[in-house]
XYZ file of C-alpha atoms in Angstrom:
405
model
C 26.998 -0.589 26.172
C 27.678 2.610 24.258
C 24.857 3.990 22.087
C 27.063 3.791 18.981
C 27.786 0.103 19.589
C 24.137 -0.603 20.255
C 23.091 0.972 16.985
C 25.822 -0.810 15.074
C 25.112 -4.245 16.489
C 21.347 -4.118 16.301
C 21.191 -2.478 12.844
C 17.887 -1.034 13.925
C 18.239 2.065 11.781
C 17.661 0.131 8.592
C 15.446 -2.823 9.424
C 11.747 -3.134 9.881
C 12.387 -6.715 10.929
C 14.745 -5.887 13.757
C 16.873 -8.243 15.812
C 15.480 -7.917 19.293
C 16.641 -9.339 22.616
C 14.509 -12.143 24.021
C 14.432 -10.597 27.487
C 12.458 -7.644 26.130
C 9.529 -9.785 25.051
C 7.799 -9.553 28.406
C 7.988 -5.772 28.278
C 5.055 -5.580 25.887
C 3.180 -8.872 26.306
C 0.481 -7.128 28.315
C -0.042 -4.742 25.413
C -1.215 -7.322 22.911
C -4.931 -7.040 23.620
C -5.654 -4.539 20.878
C -8.114 -1.725 21.177
C -11.493 -2.888 19.876
C -11.102 -3.278 16.136
C -13.643 -2.277 13.523
C -13.585 -5.721 11.975
C -12.475 -4.099 8.720
C -9.171 -4.666 6.957
C -7.449 -2.371 4.453
C -4.950 -3.826 1.976
C -2.848 -1.356 -0.013
C -1.014 -2.298 -3.205
C 1.520 0.266 -4.398
C 2.540 0.167 -8.076
C 5.996 1.710 -7.878
C 7.485 3.530 -10.824
C 4.509 5.503 -12.071
C 2.002 3.248 -13.806
C 0.636 4.570 -17.106
C -2.982 5.212 -16.186
C -4.119 6.038 -19.714
C -3.115 2.587 -20.943
C -4.628 0.996 -17.816
C -8.038 2.646 -17.922
C -8.230 3.451 -21.617
C -10.242 6.384 -23.060
C -11.072 4.304 -26.114
C -13.553 6.808 -27.601
C -11.085 9.708 -27.468
C -9.360 10.538 -30.755
C -6.716 12.645 -28.979
C -5.546 9.532 -27.116
C -4.957 7.681 -30.387
C -3.362 10.691 -32.033
C -0.863 11.243 -29.210
C 0.000 7.551 -28.894
C 0.248 6.186 -32.440
C 2.126 3.004 -31.438
C 1.172 2.700 -27.753
C -2.589 3.185 -27.750
C -4.664 0.093 -26.981
C -6.800 -0.808 -30.035
C -10.474 -0.037 -29.520
C -11.555 -3.585 -30.196
C -9.214 -4.907 -27.504
C -10.408 -2.639 -24.674
C -12.585 -4.221 -21.976
C -15.371 -1.648 -21.880
C -16.532 -0.227 -18.534
C -18.823 2.424 -19.998
C -19.204 4.469 -23.187
C -15.910 6.312 -22.629
C -13.367 4.117 -20.892
C -12.380 0.498 -20.447
C -9.690 -1.720 -18.979
C -6.477 -2.741 -20.680
C -7.057 -6.309 -21.961
C -4.401 -7.546 -19.520
C -6.860 -6.687 -16.729
C -9.349 -9.377 -17.709
C -9.328 -10.855 -14.200
C -10.040 -7.430 -12.698
C -12.844 -6.899 -15.192
C -14.598 -10.012 -13.901
C -14.472 -8.535 -10.391
C -15.791 -5.240 -11.768
C -18.689 -7.063 -13.390
C -19.497 -8.536 -9.964
C -19.685 -5.036 -8.467
C -16.433 -5.382 -6.533
C -14.295 -2.682 -8.200
C -14.501 1.114 -8.074
C -12.333 3.110 -10.486
C -11.448 6.674 -9.477
C -9.982 8.752 -12.302
C -7.828 11.891 -12.226
C -6.359 11.371 -8.755
C -3.462 13.612 -7.752
C -2.602 16.670 -5.684
C -1.848 20.394 -6.173
C 1.542 21.382 -7.622
C 2.558 17.824 -8.554
C 6.141 16.618 -8.379
C 7.461 14.329 -11.127
C 10.284 12.814 -9.074
C 9.613 9.205 -8.100
C 11.044 9.649 -4.627
C 9.409 12.957 -3.817
C 6.004 12.080 -5.225
C 6.018 8.746 -3.385
C 6.903 10.584 -0.164
C 3.933 12.904 -0.737
C 1.567 9.969 -1.213
C 2.999 8.080 1.747
C 2.966 11.017 4.166
C -0.191 12.723 2.833
C 1.676 16.025 2.903
C 1.344 19.054 0.663
C 3.887 19.035 -2.162
C 5.882 21.852 -0.527
C 5.948 20.256 2.944
C 8.372 17.603 4.204
C 6.970 15.212 6.813
C 8.848 12.422 8.581
C 5.833 10.281 9.487
C 3.521 8.330 7.198
C -0.253 8.539 7.157
C -0.565 4.944 8.320
C 2.147 5.488 10.922
C 0.031 8.302 12.336
C -2.942 5.950 12.282
C -0.845 3.625 14.447
C 0.115 6.515 16.725
C -3.568 7.194 17.272
C -3.978 3.633 18.599
C -1.275 4.168 21.241
C -3.444 6.191 23.586
C -4.751 4.979 26.919
C -3.886 1.509 28.169
C -3.834 -0.143 24.758
C -0.180 0.625 24.100
C 1.673 0.790 20.796
C 1.309 -2.296 18.693
C 3.278 -2.547 15.443
C 1.300 -5.561 14.234
C -1.743 -3.330 13.751
C -0.142 -2.431 10.368
C 1.997 -4.973 8.488
C 4.078 -4.474 5.363
C 4.800 -7.697 3.508
C 8.428 -6.902 2.784
C 11.774 -7.007 4.557
C 11.952 -3.208 4.906
C 9.383 -0.711 6.118
C 8.000 2.087 3.931
C 7.649 5.638 5.185
C 3.863 5.254 5.011
C 3.934 2.972 8.074
C 6.337 5.006 10.222
C 4.832 7.008 13.074
C 6.094 9.305 15.791
C 5.567 6.752 18.569
C 5.320 3.410 16.778
C 6.220 1.906 13.425
C 4.415 -0.822 11.552
C 5.842 -4.310 11.242
C 7.739 -5.413 8.106
C 7.948 -9.118 7.371
C 7.882 -11.513 4.460
C 6.461 -14.329 6.564
C 5.734 -14.768 10.288
C 8.226 -17.557 10.926
C 11.106 -15.668 9.320
C 10.409 -12.614 11.449
C 10.039 -14.720 14.588
C 13.353 -16.454 13.899
C 15.047 -13.090 13.378
C 14.199 -12.133 16.943
C 16.377 -14.942 18.243
C 20.048 -15.786 17.743
C 23.564 -15.301 19.062
C 23.479 -11.522 18.774
C 20.261 -11.440 20.723
C 21.788 -13.464 23.551
C 24.625 -10.947 23.765
C 22.239 -8.004 23.876
C 20.170 -9.743 26.519
C 23.153 -9.711 28.884
C 23.985 -6.030 28.483
C 23.161 -3.259 30.930
C 20.060 -1.242 30.062
C 20.960 1.815 32.088
C 21.082 3.961 28.999
C 20.287 7.556 28.004
C 16.700 8.394 27.136
C 17.148 8.090 23.387
C 18.581 4.569 23.697
C 15.835 3.621 26.154
C 13.371 4.641 23.441
C 15.144 2.332 20.998
C 14.855 -0.531 23.479
C 11.154 0.241 23.788
C 10.819 0.112 20.003
C 12.621 -3.208 19.977
C 10.353 -4.501 22.715
C 7.235 -3.576 20.794
C 8.557 -5.253 17.664
C 9.537 -8.507 19.338
C 6.158 -8.698 21.047
C 4.344 -8.199 17.765
C 6.593 -10.752 16.049
C 5.819 -13.316 18.717
C 2.117 -12.508 18.604
C 1.797 -12.791 14.814
C 3.806 -16.011 14.707
C 1.863 -17.577 17.586
C -1.490 -16.536 16.152
C -0.693 -17.761 12.645
C 0.807 -21.053 13.856
C -1.879 -21.953 16.394
C -5.075 -20.734 14.781
C -7.813 -22.917 13.387
C -6.751 -21.638 9.973
C -2.950 -21.811 10.096
C -0.769 -19.914 7.671
C -0.636 -22.805 5.204
C -4.400 -23.212 4.962
C -5.405 -20.897 2.121
C -6.897 -22.751 -0.814
C -6.667 -20.016 -3.434
C -4.521 -20.517 -6.540
C -2.200 -17.542 -6.747
C 0.107 -16.619 -9.648
C 3.734 -17.552 -9.032
C 5.107 -14.022 -8.866
C 6.019 -11.544 -6.149
C 2.594 -9.949 -5.818
C 0.849 -13.307 -5.883
C 3.080 -14.584 -3.105
C 2.601 -11.496 -0.963
C -1.160 -11.335 -1.359
C -1.259 -15.021 -0.455
C 0.606 -14.184 2.764
C -1.900 -11.426 3.520
C -4.791 -13.822 2.923
C -3.261 -16.385 5.259
C -2.712 -13.828 7.995
C -6.269 -12.520 7.681
C -7.600 -16.058 7.910
C -5.479 -16.765 10.979
C -7.270 -14.030 12.915
C -4.300 -11.714 13.456
C -5.594 -8.337 14.685
C -4.009 -6.390 11.836
C -6.061 -3.570 10.352
C -3.744 -2.551 7.480
C -1.537 -4.558 5.126
C 0.852 -2.858 2.703
C 2.454 -4.331 -0.425
C 4.509 -2.702 -3.162
C 5.615 -4.034 -6.538
C 7.991 -2.294 -8.914
C 8.659 -2.107 -12.650
C 6.113 0.465 -13.792
C 8.612 3.131 -14.923
C 8.101 2.433 -18.626
C 10.209 4.979 -20.512
C 11.296 2.401 -23.121
C 9.278 -0.272 -24.956
C 6.318 0.015 -22.641
C 3.664 -2.334 -24.057
C 5.035 -5.772 -23.165
C 6.328 -4.729 -19.756
C 3.160 -2.989 -18.652
C 0.933 -5.720 -20.022
C 2.869 -8.368 -18.096
C 2.727 -6.395 -14.834
C -0.974 -5.545 -15.174
C -1.842 -9.172 -15.834
C 0.146 -10.268 -12.778
C -1.650 -7.646 -10.715
C -5.139 -8.561 -11.916
C -4.649 -12.309 -11.526
C -3.234 -11.924 -8.001
C -6.060 -9.618 -6.899
C -8.676 -11.988 -8.294
C -7.140 -14.920 -6.403
C -7.025 -12.863 -3.224
C -10.638 -11.749 -3.489
C -11.624 -15.333 -4.223
C -10.066 -16.312 -0.905
C -11.916 -13.517 0.855
C -15.234 -14.645 -0.635
C -14.588 -18.297 0.250
C -13.956 -17.351 3.888
C -16.874 -14.891 4.148
C -14.569 -11.882 4.461
C -15.281 -10.218 1.130
C -17.360 -7.441 2.699
C -14.796 -6.745 5.442
C -11.652 -6.438 3.301
C -10.974 -3.486 1.004
C -7.988 -3.354 -1.354
C -6.710 -0.017 -2.665
C -4.213 0.279 -5.532
C -2.283 3.442 -6.390
C 0.871 4.644 -8.130
C 2.917 7.751 -7.279
C 1.992 9.439 -10.568
C 0.751 8.673 -14.065
C 2.487 9.293 -17.390
C 2.398 12.087 -19.927
C -0.348 11.949 -22.534
C 2.008 11.975 -25.518
C 4.248 8.936 -25.969
C 8.001 9.488 -26.230
C 10.427 8.551 -29.022
C 11.387 5.269 -27.317
C 7.949 3.662 -27.536
C 7.354 4.500 -23.907
C 5.964 7.280 -21.742
C 7.532 9.815 -19.380
C 6.625 10.951 -15.882
C 3.242 12.628 -15.625
C 0.790 13.667 -12.943
C -2.781 12.518 -12.250
C -3.628 8.830 -12.331
C -6.329 6.307 -11.481
C -6.914 4.520 -8.178
C -8.640 1.148 -7.850
C -10.724 0.040 -4.878
C -11.663 -3.634 -4.683
C -13.978 -5.264 -2.160
C -17.511 -6.223 -1.245
C -18.114 -3.172 0.927
C -18.205 -0.628 -1.909
C -21.436 1.267 -2.628
C -21.450 -0.168 -5.288
C -18.429 -0.885 -7.448
C -18.407 1.419 -10.480
C -16.551 4.124 -12.406
C -16.638 6.825 -9.747
C -16.073 9.980 -11.781
C -15.429 11.478 -15.181
C -12.797 10.246 -17.634
C -9.583 12.268 -18.057
C -10.052 15.460 -20.065
C -7.470 15.313 -22.854
C -8.489 18.695 -24.261
C -7.448 20.568 -21.105
C -3.919 19.596 -20.084
C -1.294 21.153 -17.850
C 1.783 21.390 -20.104
C 1.010 17.997 -21.599
C -0.123 16.369 -18.359
C -3.512 15.425 -16.974
C -5.097 17.743 -14.427
C -6.175 16.178 -11.178
C -9.802 16.525 -10.055
C -9.651 14.270 -6.952
C -7.106 14.894 -4.195
C -5.732 11.541 -3.036
C -6.210 12.692 0.559
C -9.981 12.661 0.037
C -9.578 8.951 -0.600
C -7.428 8.558 2.518
C -9.966 10.478 4.604
C -12.738 8.169 3.390
C -10.719 5.058 4.216
C -9.751 6.336 7.653
C -13.124 7.739 8.708
C -15.610 5.410 7.053
C -13.666 2.149 6.821
C -11.205 2.092 9.730
C -13.322 4.371 11.960
C -10.329 6.553 12.809
C -9.957 10.291 13.350
C -9.027 11.268 9.809
C -8.699 14.977 10.602
C -6.119 14.362 13.331
C -4.202 11.855 11.202
C -4.160 13.930 8.006
C -3.637 17.245 9.777
C -6.782 18.872 8.430
C -10.228 17.969 7.217
C -10.739 16.510 3.746
C -14.207 15.694 2.434
C -15.006 12.010 2.162
C -16.116 10.528 -1.150
C -18.841 8.126 -0.101
C -17.537 4.995 -1.813
C -17.946 2.920 1.385
């Protein structure tokens, strides 16, 4: 088979859930005994579009906030107070209950030097952990996967799973990519079919680059079979979760993550993204709806983790590619900004709290918040202290950890 035909028929350049020949399954079956895991799981929720951090964690004692947002500011008496300076948007009531239980850490003013206000570029920076003037083709979690490929353990895509039908840059490595799937059975079914039978009968005497593609396919089909088998045969099968999740995209995807965790799949990282946070026009109703969906889904998920005695072993991080400008625009919305807040949710925090100072609205950078915490310090903490990985090798240089776990 010619390389061009192979690429065309397998569509592997666009799919995280690839169509993979059955005969390749055996190629990686001996690789499925993962390297000893830490027993810890990281769940990442990406709020795509640039969530307005100032209307999420509200500086309700700051007169500048109310002056710059005459129609958008959250009324003081509606804010769910966290301390004497800031509080949650009232739509985050479910998250506030977790905060009151010591399960939430709020990190303010998170960003990076020389920020970029393009959605695509800023998201790439967050997903690759690169400097803003560097372009990197691998994600920080993909490099975490690469680090697990050494020795006899092999490359195992199911170590990092994105609950989606396409794979984000964050989970793409040099040697192995994460696994993208909406549910285990769908992915398993996609590895079988008429096209697969045709590929199974082709010659595999191919150039090196195509042999690498076959290897990638082999790793993916093995992980698909492993996840499906584990979730279907475990004592807690994928339909066993008892939590009541909101009937929206995030609720559904966090429910899938909960089910997979309960099934015993040896996945260390789960990745979820939800969109809609680019609120240039008529922001209040849209953001309120999305924040409520987020908070209710996270509360249901953490309830599942508590009920199954996993609350102290699962940590959920939430971020957005940037925040919004301090001053509202003329369309009752906000425009692209810079620094933002990050949420950490779980029982392993030391303890849950407001981690650092509130945004300084008297010292802005051309109307934008100045960052005081580099997001890569958060990544370094998660890698080193939670996943027990070599954060310096993965991030390319040493970043101080923050001590929240």
